[in-house]
CSV table of C-alpha atoms in Angstrom, one decimal:
chain,number,residue,atom,x,y,z
N,754,MET,CA,-4.5,83.8,48.1
N,755,GLU,CA,-5.7,86.9,49.3
N,756,VAL,CA,-7.5,89.7,46.8
N,757,SER,CA,-5.4,92.9,47.5
N,758,THR,CA,-7.0,96.0,49.0
N,759,ASN,CA,-4.6,98.7,48.4
N,760,SER,CA,-6.2,100.7,45.8
N,761,LYS,CA,-9.8,101.5,44.6
N,762,PRO,CA,-11.1,98.2,42.5
N,763,ASN,CA,-12.0,100.1,38.9
N,764,VAL,CA,-14.1,96.5,37.6
N,765,THR,CA,-16.9,95.0,39.3
N,766,ILE,CA,-17.5,91.6,37.9
N,767,VAL,CA,-20.8,90.6,37.6
N,768,VAL,CA,-21.7,86.9,37.7
N,769,VAL,CA,-24.8,85.3,36.5
N,770,PRO,CA,-26.4,82.6,36.1
N,771,ARG,CA,-25.6,80.4,31.9
N,772,GLU,CA,-27.5,76.8,31.9
N,773,ARG,CA,-26.6,75.1,35.8
N,774,PHE,CA,-26.7,75.7,39.9
N,775,SER,CA,-23.7,72.9,40.6
N,776,TYR,CA,-20.8,75.4,39.8
N,777,THR,CA,-22.2,77.2,41.8
N,778,ARG,CA,-18.9,77.7,44.8
N,779,GLU,CA,-16.3,76.1,43.2
N,780,SER,CA,-16.4,78.9,40.7
N,781,LEU,CA,-17.0,81.5,43.5
N,782,GLU,CA,-14.5,79.8,45.2
N,783,SER,CA,-12.5,80.4,41.9
N,784,ILE,CA,-12.8,84.4,41.9
N,785,TYR,CA,-11.8,85.3,45.2
N,786,GLN,CA,-8.7,82.7,45.3
N,787,ASP,CA,-7.1,83.7,41.8
N,788,THR,CA,-8.0,87.8,41.0
N,789,ALA,CA,-4.8,89.3,42.9
N,790,CYS,CA,-6.1,93.0,42.0
N,791,PRO,CA,-8.9,94.5,43.2
N,792,PHE,CA,-12.9,94.2,42.5
N,793,GLU,CA,-16.9,94.3,43.8
N,794,LEU,CA,-19.0,91.5,43.1
N,795,VAL,CA,-22.5,91.3,41.9
N,796,TYR,CA,-23.2,88.3,42.3
N,797,VAL,CA,-27.1,87.6,40.5
N,798,ASP,CA,-28.5,84.7,41.6
N,799,GLY,CA,-32.0,83.8,39.0
N,800,GLY,CA,-33.7,81.4,40.9
N,801,SER,CA,-30.9,79.2,42.7
N,802,PRO,CA,-32.0,75.9,44.8
N,803,LYS,CA,-32.1,76.4,48.3
N,804,HIS,CA,-28.6,74.7,49.2
N,805,ILE,CA,-26.7,76.9,46.7
N,806,ARG,CA,-29.2,80.4,47.7
N,807,ARG,CA,-27.9,79.5,51.4
N,808,TYR,CA,-24.6,79.0,51.2
N,809,LEU,CA,-24.3,82.1,48.4
N,810,GLN,CA,-25.8,84.0,51.0
N,811,ALA,CA,-23.5,82.8,53.6
N,812,GLN,CA,-21.0,84.1,51.1
N,813,ALA,CA,-22.4,87.8,50.6
N,814,GLN,CA,-22.2,87.7,53.9
N,815,GLU,CA,-18.4,87.4,54.7
N,816,LYS,CA,-16.4,88.8,51.7
N,817,GLN,CA,-19.0,91.0,51.9
N,818,PHE,CA,-20.8,91.1,47.8
N,819,LYS,CA,-24.4,92.0,46.3
N,820,LEU,CA,-25.8,89.3,46.0
N,821,ILE,CA,-29.0,90.2,44.5
N,822,ARG,CA,-31.7,86.8,44.1
N,823,THR,CA,-34.4,86.2,41.9
N,824,ASN,CA,-36.8,83.6,43.0
N,825,HIS,CA,-37.3,82.8,39.1
N,826,TYR,CA,-35.2,81.9,36.5
N,827,ILE,CA,-33.8,85.0,34.0
N,828,SER,CA,-31.5,84.6,30.8
N,829,PRO,CA,-28.1,85.3,30.7
N,830,ASN,CA,-29.6,89.3,29.6
N,831,ARG,CA,-31.8,89.7,31.5
N,832,ALA,CA,-29.1,88.3,34.8
N,833,ARG,CA,-26.8,90.9,32.8
N,834,ASN,CA,-28.6,94.0,33.0
N,835,ILE,CA,-29.4,93.4,36.8
N,836,GLY,CA,-25.8,93.1,37.4
N,837,LEU,CA,-25.2,96.1,35.4
N,838,SER,CA,-27.8,98.3,36.6
N,839,GLU,CA,-25.4,98.3,40.3
N,840,VAL,CA,-21.5,99.1,38.6
N,841,LYS,CA,-19.8,101.6,39.7
N,842,THR,CA,-16.6,101.8,38.3
N,843,LYS,CA,-14.5,101.7,34.9
N,844,TYR,CA,-14.9,99.1,33.2
N,845,VAL,CA,-17.0,95.6,34.1
N,846,VAL,CA,-16.7,92.1,33.5
N,847,PHE,CA,-19.1,89.5,32.8
N,848,ILE,CA,-19.1,85.2,33.8
N,849,ASP,CA,-21.5,82.7,34.3
N,850,ASN,CA,-21.3,81.5,36.7
N,851,ASP,CA,-19.9,77.7,35.8
N,852,VAL,CA,-16.4,79.5,35.1
N,853,LEU,CA,-13.1,79.1,37.1
N,854,VAL,CA,-10.9,81.7,36.8
N,855,LYS,CA,-6.3,80.9,36.4
N,856,ARG,CA,-4.7,83.2,38.5
N,857,GLY,CA,-3.8,86.6,36.9
N,858,TRP,CA,-6.3,86.3,35.0
N,859,LEU,CA,-8.0,89.9,35.0
N,860,THR,CA,-4.9,92.2,36.5
N,861,SER,CA,-4.6,90.5,32.7
N,862,LEU,CA,-7.9,91.6,30.8
N,863,ILE,CA,-7.6,95.4,32.5
N,864,LYS,CA,-3.7,96.1,31.4
N,865,SER,CA,-5.0,94.9,28.2
N,866,ALA,CA,-7.8,97.0,27.5
N,867,GLU,CA,-5.7,100.1,29.0
N,868,GLU,CA,-3.6,100.1,26.2
N,869,THR,CA,-5.3,99.0,23.6
N,870,ASP,CA,-8.3,101.4,24.1
N,871,ALA,CA,-10.8,98.2,23.5
N,872,MET,CA,-14.0,98.4,24.5
N,873,VAL,CA,-14.4,94.2,25.4
N,874,VAL,CA,-11.8,92.8,26.3
N,875,GLY,CA,-12.6,88.6,26.6
N,876,THR,CA,-10.6,85.6,27.3
N,877,LEU,CA,-8.9,83.0,26.1
N,878,THR,CA,-12.0,80.2,26.9
N,879,CYS,CA,-11.5,77.1,27.8
N,880,LEU,CA,-13.9,73.6,28.7
N,881,ASP,CA,-13.8,71.3,30.8
N,882,LYS,CA,-11.5,69.4,33.3
N,883,PRO,CA,-9.0,69.1,33.0
N,884,LEU,CA,-9.0,72.7,33.5
N,885,HIS,CA,-7.1,75.3,31.1
N,886,GLU,CA,-6.4,72.3,28.7
N,887,ILE,CA,-8.8,72.4,25.2
N,888,ILE,CA,-9.7,75.4,23.9
N,889,HIS,CA,-13.1,76.6,23.0
N,890,ASN,CA,-12.8,79.7,21.6
N,891,GLY,CA,-9.7,82.3,21.4
N,892,GLY,CA,-12.1,85.4,19.8
N,893,GLY,CA,-12.9,84.8,16.0
N,894,GLU,CA,-14.2,86.8,13.9
N,895,THR,CA,-18.1,87.7,12.5
N,896,TYR,CA,-19.0,90.5,9.9
N,897,ILE,CA,-21.8,90.8,7.6
N,898,ASP,CA,-21.4,89.8,4.0
N,899,ILE,CA,-23.1,92.2,1.0
N,900,ARG,CA,-23.5,90.8,-1.5
N,901,GLU,CA,-25.1,90.7,-4.7
N,902,ASN,CA,-26.9,89.4,-7.0
N,903,ASN,CA,-29.6,91.0,-10.3
N,904,GLY,CA,-30.2,93.9,-8.9
N,905,LYS,CA,-31.1,92.8,-5.1
N,906,VAL,CA,-28.4,92.9,-2.4
N,907,THR,CA,-28.9,90.5,0.7
N,908,ARG,CA,-26.7,90.6,3.3
N,909,HIS,CA,-25.5,87.4,5.2
N,910,GLY,CA,-24.1,86.9,9.0
N,911,VAL,CA,-20.7,85.3,9.0
N,912,GLN,CA,-18.5,84.3,12.1
N,913,ASN,CA,-15.8,81.0,12.4
N,914,SER,CA,-14.6,81.0,15.9
N,915,TYR,CA,-10.0,81.0,16.0
N,916,LEU,CA,-8.0,78.3,18.1
N,917,GLU,CA,-11.3,76.2,19.2
N,918,GLY,CA,-10.0,73.2,19.7
N,919,ARG,CA,-6.3,73.7,20.1
N,920,ARG,CA,-5.0,72.6,23.5
N,921,VAL,CA,-2.9,75.6,25.6
N,922,ASN,CA,0.2,74.2,26.0
N,923,LYS,CA,0.8,73.2,22.0
N,924,ILE,CA,0.4,76.6,20.9
N,925,PRO,CA,3.2,78.7,22.8
N,926,GLU,CA,3.5,81.4,20.4
N,927,GLN,CA,-0.5,82.1,19.7
N,928,LEU,CA,-1.2,83.7,23.1
N,929,ASN,CA,-0.3,87.0,22.5
N,930,LEU,CA,-3.3,89.5,22.3
N,931,THR,CA,-5.2,89.3,19.4
N,932,GLU,CA,-7.4,92.4,17.9
N,933,CYS,CA,-10.5,90.8,17.2
N,934,ASP,CA,-14.8,91.2,15.5
N,935,PHE,CA,-16.3,88.9,18.8
N,936,VAL,CA,-15.2,87.2,22.0
N,937,GLU,CA,-17.9,84.9,23.7
N,938,LEU,CA,-19.8,86.1,26.5
N,939,HIS,CA,-18.5,83.3,29.2
N,940,CYS,CA,-15.9,85.9,30.2
N,941,ALA,CA,-15.5,89.5,29.1
N,942,LEU,CA,-14.7,92.6,30.4
N,943,VAL,CA,-16.4,95.4,29.0
N,944,ARG,CA,-15.3,98.9,29.5
N,945,THR,CA,-18.7,100.6,31.2
N,946,GLU,CA,-19.5,103.7,28.9
N,947,LEU,CA,-20.5,101.0,25.9
N,948,PHE,CA,-23.6,100.9,27.5
N,949,GLU,CA,-24.0,104.5,28.4
N,950,LYS,CA,-23.7,105.2,24.8
N,951,THR,CA,-26.1,102.0,23.5
N,952,GLY,CA,-28.3,101.0,26.0
N,953,PRO,CA,-27.7,97.7,28.2
N,954,PHE,CA,-28.0,93.9,27.1
N,955,ASP,CA,-30.8,93.4,24.6
N,956,GLU,CA,-33.5,91.2,26.4
N,957,ARG,CA,-34.6,89.6,23.7
N,958,LEU,CA,-31.7,87.5,22.8
N,959,LEU,CA,-32.7,85.2,25.7
N,960,SER,CA,-30.4,82.1,24.7
N,961,THR,CA,-27.3,82.6,22.0
N,962,ARG,CA,-26.0,85.0,19.5
N,963,GLU,CA,-25.6,87.6,22.9
N,964,HIS,CA,-21.3,87.6,22.1
N,965,ILE,CA,-21.6,88.7,18.3
N,966,ASP,CA,-24.1,91.2,19.4
N,967,LEU,CA,-23.0,93.1,22.1
N,968,CYS,CA,-19.6,92.9,19.6
N,969,LEU,CA,-21.5,93.9,16.5
N,970,THR,CA,-22.6,96.8,18.5
N,971,ALA,CA,-19.8,97.9,20.5
N,972,THR,CA,-18.0,98.1,17.4
N,973,HIS,CA,-20.6,99.2,14.2
N,974,LYS,CA,-22.8,101.3,17.0
N,975,ALA,CA,-19.9,102.6,19.3
N,976,GLY,CA,-17.3,102.3,16.6
N,977,GLY,CA,-15.2,100.4,19.8
N,978,LYS,CA,-11.9,97.4,19.0
N,979,VAL,CA,-12.8,94.1,20.9
N,980,TYR,CA,-9.8,92.4,21.4
N,981,CYS,CA,-9.2,88.4,22.9
N,982,ASP,CA,-6.5,88.5,25.4
N,983,ARG,CA,-5.2,85.2,25.0
N,984,GLN,CA,-2.8,85.2,28.2
N,985,SER,CA,-6.4,85.7,29.8
N,986,ILE,CA,-7.5,82.3,30.5
N,987,VAL,CA,-10.8,80.7,32.3
N,988,THR,CA,-12.1,77.1,31.9
N,989,TYR,CA,-16.1,76.6,31.8
N,990,VAL,CA,-17.3,73.3,32.9
N,991,THR,CA,-19.9,71.2,32.1
N,992,GLY,CA,-19.6,68.3,33.9
N,993,PRO,CA,-20.3,64.7,32.8
N,994,HIS,CA,-24.1,64.6,34.3
N,995,LEU,CA,-26.5,67.2,35.1
N,996,ASP,CA,-27.7,67.4,39.0
N,997,TRP,CA,-31.5,67.0,39.3
N,998,SER,CA,-32.0,70.6,40.9
N,999,ASP,CA,-30.0,72.0,36.9
N,1000,VAL,CA,-32.8,70.3,35.0
N,1001,THR,CA,-35.1,72.2,34.9
N,1002,TYR,CA,-33.2,75.1,33.7
N,1003,PHE,CA,-31.8,73.3,31.5
N,1004,MET,CA,-34.2,72.5,30.0
N,1005,LEU,CA,-35.7,76.5,29.7
N,1006,ARG,CA,-31.5,78.3,28.5
N,1007,TRP,CA,-32.2,75.7,25.9
N,1008,SER,CA,-35.2,75.9,24.7
N,1009,ASP,CA,-35.8,75.7,22.2
N,1010,ALA,CA,-38.9,78.2,21.6
N,1011,TRP,CA,-35.4,80.2,23.6
N,1012,ASP,CA,-33.1,80.4,20.4
N,1013,MET,CA,-35.8,79.8,18.1
N,1014,ALA,CA,-36.7,83.8,19.1
N,1015,SER,CA,-33.2,84.7,19.9
N,1016,PHE,CA,-32.5,83.9,15.9
N,1017,GLU,CA,-35.1,85.2,15.1
N,1018,HIS,CA,-34.8,89.0,16.6
N,1019,PHE,CA,-31.2,89.0,15.8
N,1020,ARG,CA,-31.8,88.2,11.5
N,1021,GLN,CA,-34.5,90.4,12.0
N,1022,LYS,CA,-32.1,93.4,14.5
N,1023,TRP,CA,-29.1,93.1,12.2
N,1024,ASP,CA,-31.4,91.9,9.2
N,1025,LEU,CA,-30.0,89.7,7.4
N,1026,GLU,CA,-31.3,86.7,5.1
N,1027,GLU,CA,-31.9,83.6,6.7
N,1028,ASP,CA,-29.3,81.7,4.8
N,1029,TRP,CA,-27.1,78.0,5.9
N,1030,TYR,CA,-26.6,80.5,9.3
N,1031,PHE,CA,-29.4,79.5,10.7
N,1032,GLU,CA,-30.6,76.3,9.1
N,1033,LYS,CA,-27.3,74.6,10.5
N,1034,ARG,CA,-28.2,76.3,14.0
N,1035,TYR,CA,-32.5,75.0,13.4
N,1036,TYR,CA,-31.3,71.8,12.5
N,1037,ARG,CA,-28.7,71.8,15.9
N,1038,LEU,CA,-31.8,73.0,18.2
N,1039,GLY,CA,-32.1,70.9,21.2
N,1040,ARG,CA,-29.3,68.7,20.6
N,1041,ARG,CA,-27.4,70.3,24.5
N,1042,ARG,CA,-31.2,68.3,26.0
N,1043,TYR,CA,-30.8,65.6,23.9
N,1044,ARG,CA,-27.2,65.2,25.3
N,1045,SER,CA,-27.3,66.0,28.9
N,1046,LEU,CA,-30.7,64.5,29.4
N,1047,LEU,CA,-31.5,62.2,26.7
N,1048,ARG,CA,-29.0,60.6,25.7
N,1049,ALA,CA,-28.0,58.3,29.4
N,1050,ALA,CA,-31.1,56.9,29.0
N,1051,ILE,CA,-31.9,55.6,25.4
N,1052,THR,CA,-28.3,54.2,25.9
N,1053,ARG,CA,-29.8,52.5,29.0
N,1054,PHE,CA,-32.8,51.3,27.5
N,1055,PRO,CA,-33.1,46.9,28.7
N,1056,TRP,CA,-34.8,45.7,25.5
N,1057,LYS,CA,-32.2,46.8,22.1
N,1058,GLU,CA,-35.0,45.5,18.9
N,1059,HIS,CA,-36.9,48.0,20.7
N,1060,LYS,CA,-34.7,51.1,21.9
N,1061,PRO,CA,-35.0,53.0,18.3
N,1062,TRP,CA,-38.8,53.0,19.3
N,1063,PHE,CA,-37.5,54.4,22.8
N,1064,ALA,CA,-35.7,57.4,21.4
N,1065,THR,CA,-37.5,58.3,19.1
N,1066,TRP,CA,-39.9,58.4,21.7
N,1067,LEU,CA,-39.0,60.2,24.8
N,1068,LYS,CA,-36.7,62.9,22.2
N,1069,SER,CA,-40.7,63.3,20.7
N,1070,THR,CA,-42.3,64.1,24.8
N,1071,GLU,CA,-39.7,65.8,26.4
N,1072,ARG,CA,-39.8,68.4,22.4
N,1073,ILE,CA,-43.9,68.6,24.0
N,1074,VAL,CA,-42.4,69.3,27.6
N,1075,ASN,CA,-40.5,71.5,26.0
N,1076,GLY,CA,-42.1,73.5,24.3
N,1077,TRP,CA,-44.9,73.5,26.5
N,1078,MET,CA,-42.5,75.0,29.8
N,1079,SER,CA,-40.8,77.7,27.4
N,1080,ASP,CA,-44.2,79.0,27.4
N,1081,ILE,CA,-45.6,78.1,30.1
N,1082,TYR,CA,-42.4,81.0,31.9
N,1083,ALA,CA,-42.6,82.9,29.2
N,1084,LEU,CA,-46.8,84.3,29.8
N,1085,LYS,CA,-44.8,84.6,33.5
N,1086,HIS,CA,-42.8,86.9,32.4
N,1087,SER,CA,-42.5,89.6,29.6
N,1088,TYR,CA,-39.1,90.3,28.1
N,1089,ALA,CA,-39.5,86.1,27.2
N,1090,ARG,CA,-43.4,87.2,25.4
N,1091,HIS,CA,-41.9,86.7,21.7
N,1092,SER,CA,-40.6,82.7,22.3
N,1093,ILE,CA,-44.4,81.7,22.6
N,1094,GLY,CA,-45.6,79.1,20.4
N,1095,LEU,CA,-41.7,79.0,18.5
N,1096,ARG,CA,-41.3,75.0,17.6
N,1097,LYS,CA,-38.4,73.4,15.7
N,1098,LYS,CA,-40.8,71.4,13.0
N,1099,GLN,CA,-41.7,75.5,11.6
N,1100,LYS,CA,-38.5,75.7,11.2
N,1101,VAL,CA,-36.8,72.5,10.1
N,1102,LYS,CA,-39.7,70.1,8.0
N,1103,ASP,CA,-38.2,67.5,7.5
N,1104,THR,CA,-34.9,66.5,9.7
N,1105,GLU,CA,-34.0,63.7,7.8
N,1106,ASN,CA,-33.2,64.3,4.4
N,1107,PHE,CA,-32.1,68.8,6.3
N,1108,LYS,CA,-28.6,68.8,4.7
N,1109,PRO,CA,-26.5,72.6,5.7
N,1110,LEU,CA,-26.0,74.3,2.6
N,1111,VAL,CA,-22.3,75.1,4.2
N,1112,THR,CA,-20.3,72.7,6.7
N,1113,SER,CA,-17.5,73.8,9.2
N,1114,SER,CA,-16.5,72.6,11.6
N,1115,SER,CA,-14.7,76.2,13.1
N,1116,VAL,CA,-18.0,78.0,13.3
N,1117,SER,CA,-19.4,78.4,17.5
């Protein structure tokens, strides 16, 4: 399928690294094969391995898109800002490098933005294969709950995702254009005028809360609206295993320090209490690394009677290495300097007895 070139594009697609590089080819091919309306494309390559770098260089020459490479890993928000600096169009779509799109996705996003005058329009985002079947996010609610107790006023973050875990073919009546409080940044369209009003992405958010921060900024500071276009469908693919060339970036991207620095900055920026919303997330620090890197090694450990000891040792050792890795990076790159020295034990003293005050499967 060829992309139409009948008119000048009014949208630029900015592709940024999310957590790995091994889905680069599938994702880029999906964008060019399944996008029917004209677009500009800026690809931000943050330190990919040699074979990916060569592939992107060849594709940039063939398809004539702008390729920007750094020879070191970068956070998603830093990558978005690098790409944003090249955007000259009315709209910009930020999409992760592990996202596969369903045909019609971009046409629908632009149409929704034009009809609603929204600042941000997100897609119906699905997870893993089979493609476009299991919903990860269909928009959501997020707001600051202001409470007063004995004369003390406190601010609390609230967040709930819509349609998480539902099957697309089971809820056709809900696949509509829905105004909401937030969408996710796996794939989202933004009016470039938002950044003219409020400035670029907040690079102190290294690994998490970027989508919530963007949407709160759009609604609270720019007076705009956020919509989820559930007719525009994409899927991000995590894959069962990491390629070896993905491991180092994955560990940095989901490091305890990057997560903790992001949560702390987000909390201070929006003047929120350090309540269950954050405690729950502190407890979950490192779970992505455990699932993708450690669990297989623990499962295959041959001496069953020593497996608990091995699991404890491996998790402890990995956490030390992870902290060392993130500190080395932060010493070299000033935008991550606030993450130096942050460790999970500083927030969760007793992980065995920790129990979140509130549990909810709808919270992302």
